């Protein structure tokens, strides 16, 4: 028991030794090189990295956590579509010939579309695509306009819900 505690303390000390040594080395480089020490730690000091800071962080998160983000999207969206939320009920009713997994996959692709209006129409196309070749056809122009507006409103509600839960 005593040996385990000693090993545990030693393991914790060893775990922080490398980061502590790296911090000491950075401090020593700062003292040695002054402000130019940044050149040792930043690849493109003179570049536009500061202007693109947010983009770089998003890209890095996507690269490192891409699978986790996809899994989170799938899990939360699937949970939402299974819920009794009125929007989820309408979507399930509209896309009843598709499995929930298929719907989630299509929504994932739509959410990757850049631009608010383009994303909205991508979601609307998923909903409209369930009725054949992508167009609603009732024979009556007024009914078609009403159906189009209804689909657009449902797509907007669905997009709002997805953004909210994510």
Coordinates of C-alpha atoms in Angstrom, one line a residue:
X1 CA 0.0 0.0 0.0
X2 CA 2.8 2.4 0.9
X3 CA 4.7 1.5 -2.3
X4 CA 1.6 2.2 -4.4
X5 CA 1.3 5.7 -2.9
X6 CA 4.9 6.4 -3.5
X7 CA 4.6 5.2 -7.1
X8 CA 1.4 7.3 -7.5
X9 CA 3.2 10.4 -6.3
X10 CA 6.2 9.7 -8.5
X11 CA 3.9 9.1 -11.5
X12 CA 2.2 12.4 -11.0
X13 CA 5.6 14.2 -10.7
X14 CA 6.8 12.5 -13.8
X15 CA 3.7 13.6 -15.7
X16 CA 4.2 17.2 -15.0
X17 CA 8.0 17.2 -15.4
X18 CA 8.0 17.5 -19.3
X19 CA 5.5 20.4 -19.4
X20 CA 7.4 22.1 -16.6
X21 CA 10.7 21.7 -18.5
X22 CA 9.2 23.0 -21.7
X23 CA 8.0 26.1 -19.8
X24 CA 11.5 26.6 -18.3
X25 CA 13.0 26.3 -21.7
X26 CA 10.6 28.9 -23.2
X27 CA 11.4 31.3 -20.4
X28 CA 15.2 30.8 -20.9
X29 CA 14.7 31.4 -24.7
X30 CA 12.8 34.6 -23.8
X31 CA 15.6 35.8 -21.6
X32 CA 18.3 34.8 -24.2
X33 CA 16.6 36.1 -27.4
X34 CA 14.2 38.8 -26.1
X35 CA 11.1 39.3 -28.2
X36 CA 12.7 37.3 -31.0
X37 CA 12.1 34.1 -29.1
X38 CA 8.7 34.1 -30.7
X39 CA 10.4 33.0 -34.0
X40 CA 11.4 29.8 -32.2
X41 CA 7.8 28.9 -31.3
X42 CA 5.7 30.3 -34.1
X43 CA 6.2 29.1 -37.6
X44 CA 4.8 32.0 -39.6
X45 CA 5.2 35.1 -37.4
X46 CA 5.0 37.5 -40.2
X47 CA 2.0 35.9 -41.9
X48 CA -1.6 36.6 -41.5
X49 CA -2.2 34.2 -38.7
X50 CA -3.7 36.8 -36.4
X51 CA -6.3 37.8 -39.0
X52 CA -7.3 34.2 -39.6
X53 CA -7.1 33.2 -35.9
X54 CA -10.8 32.0 -35.7
X55 CA -10.5 30.0 -38.9
X56 CA -7.4 28.2 -37.8
X57 CA -9.0 27.3 -34.5
X58 CA -12.1 25.9 -36.3
X59 CA -9.9 23.9 -38.7
X60 CA -7.8 22.6 -35.9
X61 CA -10.9 21.5 -33.9
X62 CA -12.4 19.9 -37.0
X63 CA -9.2 18.0 -37.7
X64 CA -8.6 16.9 -34.1
X65 CA -12.3 16.3 -33.2
X66 CA -13.9 15.7 -36.6
X67 CA -15.1 12.2 -35.6
X68 CA -16.3 13.4 -32.3
X69 CA -18.2 16.3 -33.9
X70 CA -19.8 14.0 -36.4
X71 CA -20.8 11.6 -33.7
X72 CA -22.2 14.4 -31.5
X73 CA -24.2 15.7 -34.5
X74 CA -25.6 12.3 -35.3
X75 CA -26.5 11.5 -31.7
X76 CA -28.1 14.9 -30.9
X77 CA -29.9 15.1 -34.2
X78 CA -31.2 11.5 -34.0
X79 CA -32.3 12.2 -30.4
X80 CA -34.1 15.3 -31.6
X81 CA -35.8 13.5 -34.5
X82 CA -37.1 10.8 -32.1
X83 CA -38.5 13.4 -29.8
X84 CA -42.1 14.7 -29.5
X85 CA -41.0 18.1 -30.6
X86 CA -43.6 19.4 -33.2
X87 CA -40.9 20.1 -35.8
X88 CA -39.5 16.6 -35.4
X89 CA -42.9 15.1 -35.7
X90 CA -43.5 17.1 -39.0
X91 CA -40.2 16.0 -40.4
X92 CA -40.8 12.4 -39.6
X93 CA -44.2 12.6 -41.1
X94 CA -42.8 14.3 -44.3
X95 CA -39.9 11.9 -44.6
X96 CA -41.7 8.7 -43.5
X97 CA -40.2 6.6 -46.3
X98 CA -36.7 7.3 -45.1
X99 CA -35.0 5.9 -42.0
X100 CA -34.0 8.4 -39.3
X101 CA -30.3 7.5 -40.0
X102 CA -30.8 8.5 -43.6
X103 CA -32.4 11.8 -42.6
X104 CA -29.6 12.5 -40.2
X105 CA -27.0 11.8 -42.9
X106 CA -28.7 14.2 -45.3
X107 CA -29.1 16.9 -42.6
X108 CA -25.4 16.6 -41.8
X109 CA -24.5 17.3 -45.4
X110 CA -26.9 20.2 -45.5
X111 CA -25.4 21.7 -42.4
X112 CA -22.0 21.8 -44.1
X113 CA -23.3 24.1 -46.8
X114 CA -21.9 27.6 -46.3
X115 CA -24.3 30.6 -46.1
X116 CA -27.6 30.9 -44.3
X117 CA -29.9 30.9 -47.3
X118 CA -28.0 28.2 -49.1
X119 CA -28.2 26.0 -46.0
X120 CA -31.9 26.7 -45.6
X121 CA -32.6 25.7 -49.2
X122 CA -30.5 22.5 -48.7
X123 CA -32.7 21.5 -45.8
X124 CA -35.8 22.4 -47.8
X125 CA -34.6 20.2 -50.7
X126 CA -34.3 17.3 -48.3
X127 CA -37.9 17.8 -47.2
X128 CA -39.2 18.3 -50.8
X129 CA -37.1 15.5 -52.2
X130 CA -39.3 13.1 -50.3
X131 CA -42.1 13.8 -52.8
X132 CA -40.6 12.5 -55.9
X133 CA -38.2 14.4 -58.2
X134 CA -37.8 17.5 -55.9
X135 CA -40.9 19.4 -56.9
X136 CA -44.2 19.5 -55.2
X137 CA -47.0 18.8 -57.7
X138 CA -50.6 19.2 -56.9
X139 CA -51.9 20.5 -60.2
X140 CA -53.0 23.9 -58.7
X141 CA -50.6 26.8 -58.7
X142 CA -52.0 28.2 -55.5
X143 CA -51.7 24.9 -53.7
X144 CA -48.1 24.5 -55.0
X145 CA -47.2 28.0 -53.6
X146 CA -48.8 27.1 -50.3
X147 CA -46.8 23.8 -50.2
X148 CA -43.6 25.6 -51.1
X149 CA -44.2 28.1 -48.3
X150 CA -45.0 25.3 -45.9
X151 CA -41.8 23.4 -46.8
X152 CA -39.7 26.6 -46.5
X153 CA -41.2 27.3 -43.1
X154 CA -40.6 23.7 -41.9
X155 CA -37.1 23.9 -43.2
X156 CA -36.5 27.1 -41.4
X157 CA -37.9 25.7 -38.1
X158 CA -35.8 22.5 -38.5
X159 CA -32.7 24.5 -39.2
X160 CA -33.4 26.7 -36.1
X161 CA -33.9 23.6 -34.0
X162 CA -30.6 22.0 -35.2
X163 CA -28.7 25.2 -34.5
X164 CA -30.3 25.4 -31.1
X165 CA -29.5 21.8 -30.1
X166 CA -26.0 21.9 -31.5

